[in-house]
């Protein structure tokens, strides 16, 4: 009887040892698995950062050189950058930067020639007779107003045709109520207005200044309603960077320089503004 007890105790000891070894093995395997996962994630994060850096290098090179940017090596990483005219030849454009109150978007009707001058030599200018302007995020309660200014030219004289549009009314003088609901290039806007260019010759550009949205930035857009194509509004650069299995893409816009605000004041001064 005493011999049986010792045998039972020995078997229990072996079982406890095996269970303990199993627990230790599970813990070791868990630690190894986590270590391998952490190493893998760290490696993927590093690959991702190198791919993103390569994409940034593509953007920088494209902005300096221009078109025809080939796939190029960069410490075993590669990038491929393409440069296209933003909205060139299109009937619509969404300004890529949301605007806060007091900020303006500019939409060009006249082209930019290769030598930097304005004209219709390098690309076609817009010759339509109307356009629809849209603004405000879909279903916004911000109720932003806009000031739309059309710059045109009669002989050698520049002129402005201006309209104020306020969805609430009363906040601006000489304002009109805008229409509601608009979609341009797949993006929905809360407000819109169709602007007739009748009697306005030699269109240059339009500015859309957004007002009364102090906390939320809103996008604005233009649609020529099929009456003509827009010239380039600047350039859009797409750059794809790759390293190992990681790929990253960056999209950057380089818009044409804006007209200084003092320009509008000069047009309202009968004798011009002198320094």
GROMACS .gro file of N, CA and C in nm, residues 94-161:
model
  204
   94UNK      N    1  -1.287   7.183  -5.920
   94UNK     CA    2  -1.308   7.204  -5.777
   94UNK      C    3  -1.177   7.259  -5.720
   95UNK      N    4  -1.184   7.378  -5.662
   95UNK     CA    5  -1.063   7.436  -5.605
   95UNK      C    6  -1.012   7.343  -5.495
   96UNK      N    7  -0.883   7.303  -5.501
   96UNK     CA    8  -0.835   7.196  -5.413
   96UNK      C    9  -0.815   7.234  -5.267
   97UNK      N   10  -0.827   7.363  -5.233
   97UNK     CA   11  -0.800   7.407  -5.096
   97UNK      C   12  -0.929   7.461  -5.034
   98UNK      N   13  -0.978   7.403  -4.925
   98UNK     CA   14  -1.096   7.459  -4.857
   98UNK      C   15  -1.065   7.600  -4.805
   99UNK      N   16  -1.165   7.685  -4.807
   99UNK     CA   17  -1.146   7.826  -4.773
   99UNK      C   18  -1.219   7.863  -4.645
  100UNK      N   19  -1.152   7.942  -4.561
  100UNK     CA   20  -1.216   8.002  -4.444
  100UNK      C   21  -1.260   8.143  -4.479
  101UNK      N   22  -1.338   8.202  -4.390
  101UNK     CA   23  -1.396   8.333  -4.416
  101UNK      C   24  -1.289   8.435  -4.454
  102UNK      N   25  -1.313   8.505  -4.564
  102UNK     CA   26  -1.220   8.606  -4.612
  102UNK      C   27  -1.120   8.555  -4.714
  103UNK      N   28  -1.109   8.423  -4.731
  103UNK     CA   29  -1.016   8.365  -4.828
  103UNK      C   30  -1.083   8.351  -4.964
  104UNK      N   31  -1.000   8.352  -5.070
  104UNK     CA   32  -1.054   8.350  -5.206
  104UNK      C   33  -0.994   8.237  -5.288
  105UNK      N   34  -1.074   8.191  -5.384
  105UNK     CA   35  -1.027   8.098  -5.486
  105UNK      C   36  -1.029   8.172  -5.619
  106UNK      N   37  -0.935   8.140  -5.707
  106UNK     CA   38  -0.929   8.204  -5.837
  106UNK      C   39  -0.946   8.098  -5.946
  107UNK      N   40  -1.032   8.127  -6.042
  107UNK     CA   41  -1.054   8.040  -6.157
  107UNK      C   42  -1.019   8.120  -6.283
  108UNK      N   43  -0.924   8.068  -6.360
  108UNK     CA   44  -0.874   8.140  -6.477
  108UNK      C   45  -0.957   8.110  -6.600
  109UNK      N   46  -0.990   8.216  -6.675
  109UNK     CA   47  -1.055   8.203  -6.806
  109UNK      C   48  -0.955   8.222  -6.919
  110UNK      N   49  -0.845   8.290  -6.891
  110UNK     CA   50  -0.740   8.314  -6.989
  110UNK      C   51  -0.623   8.221  -6.960
  111UNK      N   52  -0.554   8.179  -7.065
  111UNK     CA   53  -0.445   8.084  -7.049
  111UNK      C   54  -0.315   8.149  -7.007
  112UNK      N   55  -0.222   8.064  -6.966
  112UNK     CA   56  -0.087   8.108  -6.932
  112UNK      C   57   0.008   8.054  -7.039
  113UNK      N   58   0.071   8.144  -7.112
  113UNK     CA   59   0.162   8.103  -7.218
  113UNK      C   60   0.291   8.047  -7.162
  114UNK      N   61   0.366   7.980  -7.247
  114UNK     CA   62   0.491   7.917  -7.205
  114UNK      C   63   0.592   8.020  -7.154
  115UNK      N   64   0.584   8.144  -7.205
  115UNK     CA   65   0.680   8.246  -7.163
  115UNK      C   66   0.635   8.320  -7.038
  116UNK      N   67   0.524   8.275  -6.977
  116UNK     CA   68   0.477   8.335  -6.853
  116UNK      C   69   0.374   8.444  -6.870
  117UNK      N   70   0.347   8.485  -6.994
  117UNK     CA   71   0.247   8.588  -7.018
  117UNK      C   72   0.107   8.525  -7.025
  118UNK      N   73   0.006   8.611  -7.011
  118UNK     CA   74  -0.131   8.566  -7.023
  118UNK      C   75  -0.174   8.575  -7.168
  119UNK      N   76  -0.247   8.475  -7.215
  119UNK     CA   77  -0.292   8.476  -7.353
  119UNK      C   78  -0.341   8.339  -7.395
  120UNK      N   79  -0.372   8.326  -7.522
  120UNK     CA   80  -0.431   8.202  -7.573
  120UNK      C   81  -0.341   8.136  -7.677
  121UNK      N   82  -0.209   8.158  -7.666
  121UNK     CA   83  -0.116   8.101  -7.763
  121UNK      C   84  -0.081   7.957  -7.729
  122UNK      N   85  -0.043   7.933  -7.604
  122UNK     CA   86  -0.002   7.799  -7.562
  122UNK      C   87  -0.122   7.707  -7.542
  123UNK      N   88  -0.230   7.760  -7.488
  123UNK     CA   89  -0.350   7.681  -7.464
  123UNK      C   90  -0.473   7.765  -7.494
  124UNK      N   91  -0.585   7.699  -7.515
  124UNK     CA   92  -0.708   7.768  -7.550
  124UNK      C   93  -0.767   7.838  -7.428
  125UNK      N   94  -0.826   7.954  -7.450
  125UNK     CA   95  -0.893   8.028  -7.344
  125UNK      C   96  -1.041   7.993  -7.342
  126UNK      N   97  -1.106   8.022  -7.231
  126UNK     CA   98  -1.249   7.999  -7.218
  126UNK      C   99  -1.326   8.106  -7.295
  127UNK      N  100  -1.424   8.063  -7.374
  127UNK     CA  101  -1.501   8.157  -7.455
  127UNK      C  102  -1.651   8.141  -7.430
  128UNK      N  103  -1.690   8.076  -7.321
  128UNK     CA  104  -1.831   8.053  -7.293
  128UNK      C  105  -1.902   8.179  -7.245
  129UNK      N  106  -2.034   8.167  -7.228
  129UNK     CA  107  -2.114   8.283  -7.190
  129UNK      C  108  -2.175   8.272  -7.051
  130UNK      N  109  -2.143   8.166  -6.977
  130UNK     CA  110  -2.196   8.153  -6.841
  130UNK      C  111  -2.117   8.046  -6.765
  131UNK      N  112  -2.135   8.044  -6.635
  131UNK     CA  113  -2.074   7.941  -6.551
  131UNK      C  114  -2.153   7.932  -6.422
  132UNK      N  115  -2.151   7.816  -6.364
  132UNK     CA  116  -2.216   7.795  -6.235
  132UNK      C  117  -2.109   7.783  -6.127
  133UNK      N  118  -2.125   7.861  -6.021
  133UNK     CA  119  -2.033   7.855  -5.909
  133UNK      C  120  -2.103   7.784  -5.792
  134UNK      N  121  -2.034   7.692  -5.729
  134UNK     CA  122  -2.090   7.615  -5.618
  134UNK      C  123  -1.999   7.628  -5.496
  135UNK      N  124  -2.060   7.628  -5.379
  135UNK     CA  125  -1.982   7.643  -5.256
  135UNK      C  126  -2.059   7.587  -5.136
  136UNK      N  127  -1.986   7.563  -5.028
  136UNK     CA  128  -2.047   7.515  -4.904
  136UNK      C  129  -2.056   7.363  -4.900
  137UNK      N  130  -2.010   7.302  -4.792
  137UNK     CA  131  -2.021   7.157  -4.776
  137UNK      C  132  -2.167   7.115  -4.779
  138UNK      N  133  -2.190   6.994  -4.829
  138UNK     CA  134  -2.326   6.942  -4.839
  138UNK      C  135  -2.392   6.937  -4.701
  139UNK      N  136  -2.514   6.989  -4.692
  139UNK     CA  137  -2.594   6.990  -4.567
  139UNK      C  138  -2.529   7.073  -4.456
  140UNK      N  139  -2.446   7.169  -4.492
  140UNK     CA  140  -2.383   7.251  -4.390
  140UNK      C  141  -2.485   7.342  -4.321
  141UNK      N  142  -2.460   7.370  -4.194
  141UNK     CA  143  -2.542   7.467  -4.120
  141UNK      C  144  -2.463   7.597  -4.100
  142UNK      N  145  -2.349   7.605  -4.166
  142UNK     CA  146  -2.261   7.720  -4.154
  142UNK      C  147  -2.312   7.841  -4.232
  143UNK      N  148  -2.390   7.812  -4.338
  143UNK     CA  149  -2.451   7.916  -4.423
  143UNK      C  150  -2.350   8.018  -4.475
  144UNK      N  151  -2.241   7.974  -4.541
  144UNK     CA  152  -2.144   8.071  -4.591
  144UNK      C  153  -2.199   8.150  -4.710
  145UNK      N  154  -2.164   8.278  -4.715
  145UNK     CA  155  -2.196   8.363  -4.829
  145UNK      C  156  -2.072   8.373  -4.918
  146UNK      N  157  -2.089   8.423  -5.040
  146UNK     CA  158  -1.975   8.441  -5.129
  146UNK      C  159  -1.985   8.575  -5.201
  147UNK      N  160  -1.868   8.623  -5.239
  147UNK     CA  161  -1.856   8.739  -5.326
  147UNK      C  162  -1.786   8.691  -5.453
  148UNK      N  163  -1.858   8.695  -5.565
  148UNK     CA  164  -1.802   8.649  -5.693
  148UNK      C  165  -1.766   8.770  -5.776
  149UNK      N  166  -1.641   8.775  -5.820
  149UNK     CA  167  -1.593   8.887  -5.901
  149UNK      C  168  -1.542   8.834  -6.034
  150UNK      N  169  -1.594   8.889  -6.144
  150UNK     CA  170  -1.551   8.851  -6.278
  150UNK      C  171  -1.464   8.962  -6.334
  151UNK      N  172  -1.339   8.931  -6.364
  151UNK     CA  173  -1.246   9.028  -6.420
  151UNK      C  174  -1.243   9.009  -6.571
  152UNK      N  175  -1.265   9.119  -6.643
  152UNK     CA  176  -1.265   9.114  -6.790
  152UNK      C  177  -1.194   9.238  -6.843
  153UNK      N  178  -1.177   9.243  -6.974
  153UNK     CA  179  -1.095   9.348  -7.032
  153UNK      C  180  -1.166   9.410  -7.151
  154UNK      N  181  -1.169   9.540  -7.155
  154UNK     CA  182  -1.223   9.615  -7.268
  154UNK      C  183  -1.111   9.702  -7.323
  155UNK      N  184  -1.060   9.664  -7.440
  155UNK     CA  185  -0.941   9.731  -7.492
  155UNK      C  186  -0.824   9.705  -7.401
  156UNK      N  187  -0.763   9.810  -7.350
  156UNK     CA  188  -0.651   9.795  -7.256
  156UNK      C  189  -0.696   9.816  -7.112
  157UNK      N  190  -0.828   9.829  -7.092
  157UNK     CA  191  -0.880   9.859  -6.959
  157UNK      C  192  -0.938   9.735  -6.893
  158UNK      N  193  -0.898   9.710  -6.769
  158UNK     CA  194  -0.952   9.599  -6.691
  158UNK      C  195  -1.074   9.645  -6.612
  159UNK      N  196  -1.175   9.558  -6.605
  159UNK     CA  197  -1.296   9.592  -6.533
  159UNK      C  198  -1.341   9.473  -6.447
  160UNK      N  199  -1.431   9.503  -6.351
  160UNK     CA  200  -1.484   9.400  -6.261
  160UNK      C  201  -1.635   9.402  -6.267
  161UNK      N  202  -1.691   9.282  -6.275
  161UNK     CA  203  -1.836   9.265  -6.258
  161UNK      C  204  -1.852   9.179  -6.133
   0.00000   0.00000   0.00000
